[in-house]
XYZ file of C-alpha atoms in Angstrom:
472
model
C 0.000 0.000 0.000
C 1.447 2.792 -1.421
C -0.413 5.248 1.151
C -0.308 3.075 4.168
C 0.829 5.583 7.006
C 3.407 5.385 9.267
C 2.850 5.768 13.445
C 5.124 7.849 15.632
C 4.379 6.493 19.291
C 5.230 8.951 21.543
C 7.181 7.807 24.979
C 8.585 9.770 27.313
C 9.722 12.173 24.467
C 6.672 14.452 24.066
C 8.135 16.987 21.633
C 8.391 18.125 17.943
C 11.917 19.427 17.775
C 14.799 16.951 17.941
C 12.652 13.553 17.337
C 14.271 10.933 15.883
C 11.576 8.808 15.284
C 9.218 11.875 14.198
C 11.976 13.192 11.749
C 11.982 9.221 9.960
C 8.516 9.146 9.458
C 8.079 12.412 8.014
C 11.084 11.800 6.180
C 9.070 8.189 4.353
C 6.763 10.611 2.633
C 3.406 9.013 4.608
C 1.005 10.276 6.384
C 1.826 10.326 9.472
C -0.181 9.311 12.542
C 1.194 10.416 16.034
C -0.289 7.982 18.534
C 0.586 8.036 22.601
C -0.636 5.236 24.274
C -1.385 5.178 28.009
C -0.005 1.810 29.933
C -1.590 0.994 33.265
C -0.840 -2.174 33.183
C 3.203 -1.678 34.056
C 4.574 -2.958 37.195
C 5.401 -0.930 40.474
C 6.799 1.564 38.464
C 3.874 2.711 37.075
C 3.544 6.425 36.907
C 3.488 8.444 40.095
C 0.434 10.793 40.950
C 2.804 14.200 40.439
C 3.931 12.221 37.274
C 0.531 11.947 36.073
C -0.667 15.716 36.624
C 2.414 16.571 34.358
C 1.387 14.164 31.869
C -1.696 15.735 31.191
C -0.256 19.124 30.777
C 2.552 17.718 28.694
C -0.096 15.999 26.458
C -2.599 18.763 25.919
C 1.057 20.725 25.058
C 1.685 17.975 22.609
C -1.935 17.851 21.344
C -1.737 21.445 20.532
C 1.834 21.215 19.006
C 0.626 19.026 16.311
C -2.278 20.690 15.744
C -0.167 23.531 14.565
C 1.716 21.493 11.722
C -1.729 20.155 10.438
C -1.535 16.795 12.750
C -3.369 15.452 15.173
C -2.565 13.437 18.372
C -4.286 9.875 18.984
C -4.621 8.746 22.406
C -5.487 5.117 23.686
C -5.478 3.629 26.821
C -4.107 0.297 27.269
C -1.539 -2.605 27.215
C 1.233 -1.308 25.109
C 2.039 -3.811 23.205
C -1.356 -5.114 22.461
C -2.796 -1.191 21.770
C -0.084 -0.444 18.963
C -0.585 -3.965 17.123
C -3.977 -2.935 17.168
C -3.853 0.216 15.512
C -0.876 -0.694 13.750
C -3.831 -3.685 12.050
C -6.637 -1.264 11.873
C -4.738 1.530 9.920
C -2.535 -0.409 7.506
C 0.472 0.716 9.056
C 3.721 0.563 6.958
C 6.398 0.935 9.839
C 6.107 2.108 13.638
C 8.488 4.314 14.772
C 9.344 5.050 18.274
C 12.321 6.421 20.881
C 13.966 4.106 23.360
C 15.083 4.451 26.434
C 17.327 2.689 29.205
C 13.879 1.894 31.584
C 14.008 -1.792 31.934
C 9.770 -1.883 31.073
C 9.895 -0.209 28.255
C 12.875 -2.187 26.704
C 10.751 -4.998 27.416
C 8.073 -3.915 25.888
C 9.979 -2.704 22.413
C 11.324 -6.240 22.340
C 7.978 -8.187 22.697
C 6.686 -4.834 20.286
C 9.079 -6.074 17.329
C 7.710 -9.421 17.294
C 3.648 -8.389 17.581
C 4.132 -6.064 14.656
C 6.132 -8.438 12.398
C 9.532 -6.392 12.282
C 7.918 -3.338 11.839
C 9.131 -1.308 14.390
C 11.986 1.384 14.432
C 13.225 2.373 17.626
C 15.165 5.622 17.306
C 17.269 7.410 20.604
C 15.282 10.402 21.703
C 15.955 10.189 25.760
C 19.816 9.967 25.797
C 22.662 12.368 24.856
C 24.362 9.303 23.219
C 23.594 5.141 22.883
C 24.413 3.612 26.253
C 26.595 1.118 24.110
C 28.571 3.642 22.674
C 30.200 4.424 25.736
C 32.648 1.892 27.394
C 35.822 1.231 28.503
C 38.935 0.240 26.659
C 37.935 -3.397 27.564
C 34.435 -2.639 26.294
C 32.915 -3.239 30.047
C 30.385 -0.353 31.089
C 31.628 2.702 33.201
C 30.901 2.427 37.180
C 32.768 5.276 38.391
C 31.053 9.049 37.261
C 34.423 10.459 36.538
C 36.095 8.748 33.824
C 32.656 8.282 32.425
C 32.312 12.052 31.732
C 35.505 12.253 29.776
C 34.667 9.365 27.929
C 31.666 11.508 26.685
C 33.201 14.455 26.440
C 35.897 12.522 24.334
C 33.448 11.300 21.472
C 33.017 15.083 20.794
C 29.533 15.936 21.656
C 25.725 14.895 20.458
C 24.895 15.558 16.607
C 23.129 18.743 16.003
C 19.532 18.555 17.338
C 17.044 17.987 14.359
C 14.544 20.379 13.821
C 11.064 20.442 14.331
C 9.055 19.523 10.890
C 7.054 22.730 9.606
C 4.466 20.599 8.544
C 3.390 17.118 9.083
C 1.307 14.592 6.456
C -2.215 14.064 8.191
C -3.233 9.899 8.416
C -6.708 8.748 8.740
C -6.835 8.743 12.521
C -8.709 5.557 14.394
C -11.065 6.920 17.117
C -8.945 8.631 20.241
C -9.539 8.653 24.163
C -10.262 12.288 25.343
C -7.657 13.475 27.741
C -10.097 14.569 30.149
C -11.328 10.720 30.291
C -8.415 8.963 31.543
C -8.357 11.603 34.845
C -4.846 11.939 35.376
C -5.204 15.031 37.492
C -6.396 15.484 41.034
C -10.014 15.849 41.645
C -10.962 16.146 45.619
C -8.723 17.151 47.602
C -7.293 19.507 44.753
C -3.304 18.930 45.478
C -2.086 20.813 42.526
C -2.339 24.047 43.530
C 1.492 24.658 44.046
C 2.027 22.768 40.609
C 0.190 24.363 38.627
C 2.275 28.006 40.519
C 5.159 26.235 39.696
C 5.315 24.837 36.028
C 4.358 25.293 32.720
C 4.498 22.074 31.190
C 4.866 21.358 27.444
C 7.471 21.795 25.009
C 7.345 25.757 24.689
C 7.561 25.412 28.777
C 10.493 23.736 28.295
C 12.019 26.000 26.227
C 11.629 29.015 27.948
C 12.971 27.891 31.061
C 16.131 26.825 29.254
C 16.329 30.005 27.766
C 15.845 32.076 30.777
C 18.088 30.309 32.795
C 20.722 29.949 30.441
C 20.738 34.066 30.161
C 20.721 34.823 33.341
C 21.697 31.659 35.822
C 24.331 29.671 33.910
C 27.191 32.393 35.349
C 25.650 32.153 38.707
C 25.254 28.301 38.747
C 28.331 27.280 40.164
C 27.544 28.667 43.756
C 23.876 29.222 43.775
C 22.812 25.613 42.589
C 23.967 25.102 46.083
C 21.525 27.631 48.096
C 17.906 26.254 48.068
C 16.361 30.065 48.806
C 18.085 30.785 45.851
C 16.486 30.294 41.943
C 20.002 28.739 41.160
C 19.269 25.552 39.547
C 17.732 25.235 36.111
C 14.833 23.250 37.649
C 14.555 21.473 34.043
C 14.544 17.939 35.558
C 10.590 17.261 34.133
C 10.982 18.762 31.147
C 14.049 16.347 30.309
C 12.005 13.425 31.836
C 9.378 14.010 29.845
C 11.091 14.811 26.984
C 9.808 17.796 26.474
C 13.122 18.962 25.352
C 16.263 16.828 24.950
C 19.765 16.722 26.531
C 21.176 17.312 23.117
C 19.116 20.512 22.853
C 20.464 21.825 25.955
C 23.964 20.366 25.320
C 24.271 22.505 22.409
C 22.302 25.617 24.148
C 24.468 25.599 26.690
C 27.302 25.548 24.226
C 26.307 28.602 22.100
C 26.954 30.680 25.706
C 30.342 31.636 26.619
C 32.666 28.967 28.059
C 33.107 29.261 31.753
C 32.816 27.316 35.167
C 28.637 27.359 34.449
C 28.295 26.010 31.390
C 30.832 23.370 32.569
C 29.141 22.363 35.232
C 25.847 22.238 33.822
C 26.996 19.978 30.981
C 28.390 17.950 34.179
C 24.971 17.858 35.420
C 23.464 16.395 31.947
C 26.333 13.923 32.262
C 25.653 12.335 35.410
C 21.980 11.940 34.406
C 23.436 10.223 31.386
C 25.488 8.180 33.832
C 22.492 6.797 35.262
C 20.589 6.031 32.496
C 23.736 4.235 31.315
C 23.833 2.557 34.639
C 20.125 1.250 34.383
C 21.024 0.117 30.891
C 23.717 -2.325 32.180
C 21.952 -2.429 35.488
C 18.160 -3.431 35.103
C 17.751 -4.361 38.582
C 18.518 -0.888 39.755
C 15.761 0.087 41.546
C 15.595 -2.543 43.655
C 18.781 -4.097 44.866
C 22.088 -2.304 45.731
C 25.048 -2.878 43.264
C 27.021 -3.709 45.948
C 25.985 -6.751 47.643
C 27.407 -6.234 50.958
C 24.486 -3.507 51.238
C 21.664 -6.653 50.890
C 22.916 -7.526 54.563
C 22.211 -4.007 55.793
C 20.383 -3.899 59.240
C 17.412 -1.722 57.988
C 15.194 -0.343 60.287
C 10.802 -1.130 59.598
C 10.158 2.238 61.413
C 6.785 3.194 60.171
C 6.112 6.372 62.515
C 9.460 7.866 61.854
C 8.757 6.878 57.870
C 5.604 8.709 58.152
C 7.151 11.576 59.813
C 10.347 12.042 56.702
C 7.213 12.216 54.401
C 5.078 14.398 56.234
C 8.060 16.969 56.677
C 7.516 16.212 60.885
C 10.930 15.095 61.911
C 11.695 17.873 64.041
C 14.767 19.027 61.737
C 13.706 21.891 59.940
C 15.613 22.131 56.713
C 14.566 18.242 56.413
C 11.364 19.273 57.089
C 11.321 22.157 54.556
C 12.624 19.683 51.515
C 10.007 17.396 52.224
C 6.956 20.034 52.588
C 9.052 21.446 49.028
C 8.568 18.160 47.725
C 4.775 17.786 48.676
C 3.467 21.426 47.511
C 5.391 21.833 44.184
C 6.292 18.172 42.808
C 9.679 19.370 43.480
C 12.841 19.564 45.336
C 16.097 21.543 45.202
C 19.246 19.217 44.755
C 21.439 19.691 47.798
C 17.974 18.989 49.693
C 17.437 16.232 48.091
C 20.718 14.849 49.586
C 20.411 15.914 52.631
C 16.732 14.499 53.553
C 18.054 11.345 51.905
C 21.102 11.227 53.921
C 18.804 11.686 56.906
C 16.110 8.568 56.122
C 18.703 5.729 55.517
C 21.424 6.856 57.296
C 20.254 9.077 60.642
C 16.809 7.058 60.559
C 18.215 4.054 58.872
C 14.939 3.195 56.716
C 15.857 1.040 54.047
C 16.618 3.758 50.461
C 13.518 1.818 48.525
C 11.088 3.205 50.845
C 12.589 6.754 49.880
C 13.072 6.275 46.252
C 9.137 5.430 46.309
C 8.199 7.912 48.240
C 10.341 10.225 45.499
C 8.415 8.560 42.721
C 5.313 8.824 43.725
C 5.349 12.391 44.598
C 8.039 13.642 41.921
C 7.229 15.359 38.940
C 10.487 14.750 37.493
C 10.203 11.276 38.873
C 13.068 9.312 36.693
C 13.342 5.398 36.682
C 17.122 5.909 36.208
C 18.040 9.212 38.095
C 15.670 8.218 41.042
C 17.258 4.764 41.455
C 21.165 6.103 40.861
C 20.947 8.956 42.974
C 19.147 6.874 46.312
C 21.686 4.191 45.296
C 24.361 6.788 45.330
C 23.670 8.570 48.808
C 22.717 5.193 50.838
C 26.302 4.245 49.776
C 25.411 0.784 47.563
C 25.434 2.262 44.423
C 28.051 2.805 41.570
C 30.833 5.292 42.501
C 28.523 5.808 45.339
C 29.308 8.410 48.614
C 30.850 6.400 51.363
C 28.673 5.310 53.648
C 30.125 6.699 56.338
C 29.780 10.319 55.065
C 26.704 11.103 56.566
C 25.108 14.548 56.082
C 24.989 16.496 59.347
C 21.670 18.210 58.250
C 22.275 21.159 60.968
C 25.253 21.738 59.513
C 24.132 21.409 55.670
C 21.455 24.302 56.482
C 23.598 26.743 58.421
C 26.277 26.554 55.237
C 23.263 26.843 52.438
C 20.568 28.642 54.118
C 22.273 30.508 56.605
C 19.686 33.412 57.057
C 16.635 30.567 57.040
C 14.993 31.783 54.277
C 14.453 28.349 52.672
C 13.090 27.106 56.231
C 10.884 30.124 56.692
C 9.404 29.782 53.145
C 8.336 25.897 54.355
C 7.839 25.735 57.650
C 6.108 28.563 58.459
C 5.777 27.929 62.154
C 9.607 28.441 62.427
C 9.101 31.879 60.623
C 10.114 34.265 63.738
C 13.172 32.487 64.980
C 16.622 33.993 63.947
C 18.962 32.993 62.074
C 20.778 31.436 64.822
C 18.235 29.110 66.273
C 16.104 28.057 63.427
C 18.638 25.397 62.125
C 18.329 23.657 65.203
C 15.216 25.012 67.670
C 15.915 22.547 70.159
C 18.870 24.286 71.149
C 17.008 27.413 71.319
C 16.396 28.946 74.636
C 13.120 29.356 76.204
C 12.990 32.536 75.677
C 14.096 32.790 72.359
C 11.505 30.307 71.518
C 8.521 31.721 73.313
C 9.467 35.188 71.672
C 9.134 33.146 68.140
C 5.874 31.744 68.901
C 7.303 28.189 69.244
C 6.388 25.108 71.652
C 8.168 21.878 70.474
C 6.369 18.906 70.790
C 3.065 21.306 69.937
C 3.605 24.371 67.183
C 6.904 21.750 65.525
C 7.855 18.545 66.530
C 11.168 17.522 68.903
C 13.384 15.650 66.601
C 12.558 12.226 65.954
C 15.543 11.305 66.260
C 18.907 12.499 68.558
C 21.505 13.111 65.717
C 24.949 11.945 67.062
C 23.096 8.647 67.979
C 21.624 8.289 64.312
C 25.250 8.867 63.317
C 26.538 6.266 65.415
C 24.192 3.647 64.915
C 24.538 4.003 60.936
C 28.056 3.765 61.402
C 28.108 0.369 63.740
C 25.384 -0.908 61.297
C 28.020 -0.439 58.275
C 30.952 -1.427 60.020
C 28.979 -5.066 60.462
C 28.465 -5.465 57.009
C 31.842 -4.611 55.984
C 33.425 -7.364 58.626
C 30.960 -9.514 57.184
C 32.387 -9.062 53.910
């Protein structure tokens, strides 16, 4: 059939510019038929509630993206496999083309893909800066240390140019669609999403002008204020890239056309570690849920529920833990060095196992990664690949007087701590009466005691990982 059409099924790429698998099938001279396909059939990774309020933004973006180059966007909910053979049958399809990524489930589900549709499937890169298998050692094993995995990027030269978005796109005969609104993706009662939707503008052109912005006028700034969570240091671009909204080799070669300096060389760092652990889940697929190293499967974890409860609530009595946490729970969001540090604090200070917090993060993440989720949790519990020594622990007093020394950050979240100074609202405990009945404060009533003494946290982490190493 000369004027079969050709599908583009959308992933976790949901943009026009810079699509592989988009550019092919416009490039076949078809009509094209863009089709995204919702899966709740998937295992325990299934999309995350903050994931799924983005994804309806990001699709209604898409939706009205390809409306503007004369296409239209089909959407079908279903078993992956089983929905794309279907429509694949129904329209005559010539050839399916589509992005991969290193996600064990969707692998999966591209293999089992190219046998349903009888080798008609393309898979094209559209989430990575370069194939996973591209990058290896001299003895062709894959990278486990960040370092020498960098350079070996930096040594193949770069990305190719981005592609550009088509101008116009050949319309298919479209099979009947789902209606966005159907598949309720976004909070209903109680309405969560208030600080979301204050927070991001999801879509491609979202995506875009965030890069921009912050490229003009954060990149020289980065290398300190990425550090200082009152600050708006960090690009903050983590959905977008998750959601492929805009690709790492867009911003690779943004960042590129700004003047070389410490920024720009630390945010290509940046988009280089998250290719590190997407290259790690690639030769890893058992990432996010067992520790690379195995001495960490004898671990002494802690089942503490209530003090569980209390990391997710943002009510462990340690206020710039606290603050991250409440962060996390208004915007879908949390600044990087925060991140750390209320990690640090779970599996080390509270030592509750780093699954419980990596589902905690995925759940309530809107840049909620498969690879970046598991590599980072991996990386600050101490199991992972080229992973922070377990015994570094974070002293999260500490942490907050060196990046929020005036409070700010802690004021912004935790309210109730608003009228203590500077010096007391790292740690109120060790406030004085008076300062604290000045503030407005009663512990245990207004803001929880700490749940937990911190030198004996420390100590206990410490004894717990010097019996797996002698173990060893």
């Amino acid at each position: 059939m000369t004027n079969a059409p050709v599908i583009v099924w959308f992933r976790n790429d949901l943009r026009l510019a810079d699509h592989a698998a988009l550019h092919a099938a416009v490039d076949s001279g078809r009509p094209v038929l863009p089709v995204y396909i919702l899966d709740d059939t998937a295992d325990r990774w299934a999309m995350g509630d903050a994931s799924r309020w983005w994804l309806h933004h990001s699709l209604a973006a898409l939706a009205q993206a390809l409306t503007g180059v004369g296409s239209h966007l089909t959407l079908r909910r279903g078993d992956s496999v089983a929905t794309i053979t279907e429509i694949a049958r129904k329209t005559g399809a010539a050839e399916i083309f589509t992005g991969g990524s290193a996600d064990p489930g969707a692998r999966q589900v591209n293999q089992e893909a190219v046998k349903a549709l009888d080798g008609k499937l393309r898979q094209m890169r559209t989430t990575t800066l370069f194939h996973p298998d591209s990058v290896r050692t001299k003895t062709g094993a894959a990278y486990s240390v960040y370092t020498p995995f960098a350079n070996a990027c930096l040594a193949l030269g770069g990305p190719k140019l981005p592609l550009p978005a088509p101008d116009k796109i050949p319309t298919a005969d479209a099979p009947k669609s789902d209606r966005l609104e159907d598949w309720n993706l976004l909070p209903t009662k109680p309405d969560w999403a208030a600080g979301l939707r204050d927070t991001w503008t999801p879509g491609e052109a979202g995506a875009i002008a965030r890069t921009e912005a912050f490229l003009a006028h954060g990149l020289t700034h980065y290398p300190d204020a990425r550090d200082h969570p009152a600050d708006d240091g960090t690009s903050m671009l983590s959905p977008h890239l998750h959601f492929g909204e805009i690709s790492g080799v867009q911003l690779w070669h943004m960042a590129h056309r700004h003047q070389a300096g410490k920024g720009r060389e630390m945010f290509i760092r940046e988009l280089l570690w998250r290719e590190f652990c997407a290259n790690l889940l690639w030769n890893n697929p058992g990432l996010p849920d067992a520790p690379l190293r195995l001495e960490f499967e004898r671990m002494p974890w802690r089942n503490d529920k209530p003090g569980r409860v209390a990391w997710q609530k943002g009510r462990t009595g340690v206020p710039i833990v606290d603050a991250g946490m409440r962060q996390l729970w208004q915007t879908g969001w949390m600044h990087n060095r925060v991140r750390m540090i209320v990690a640090s604090f779970l599996v080390k200070h509270l030592m509750i196992p780093w699954q419980d917090g990596e589902a905690w993060f995925w759940d309530t993440l809107v840049d909620a990664d498969l690879a970046s989720n598991a590599g980072n949790w991996q990386w600050v519990a101490g199991c992972g690949a080229d992973a922070a020594p377990y015994f570094r622990i974070f002293n999260p007093i500490l942490q907050s007087r060196k990046f929020d020394a005036d409070g700010d950050y802690i004021r912004h979240f935790v309210p109730e701590l608003d009228r203590l100074g500077p010096r007391h609202i790292h740690a109120p405990w060790e406030a004085p009466a008076e300062a604290l009945a000045n503030a407005g404060v009663t512990l245990g009533k207004t803001y929880p005691n700490p749940i937990v003494d911190l030198a004996i946290g420390r100590a206990r982490a410490l004894e717990a990982y010097g019996q797996i190493r002698s173990r060893a």
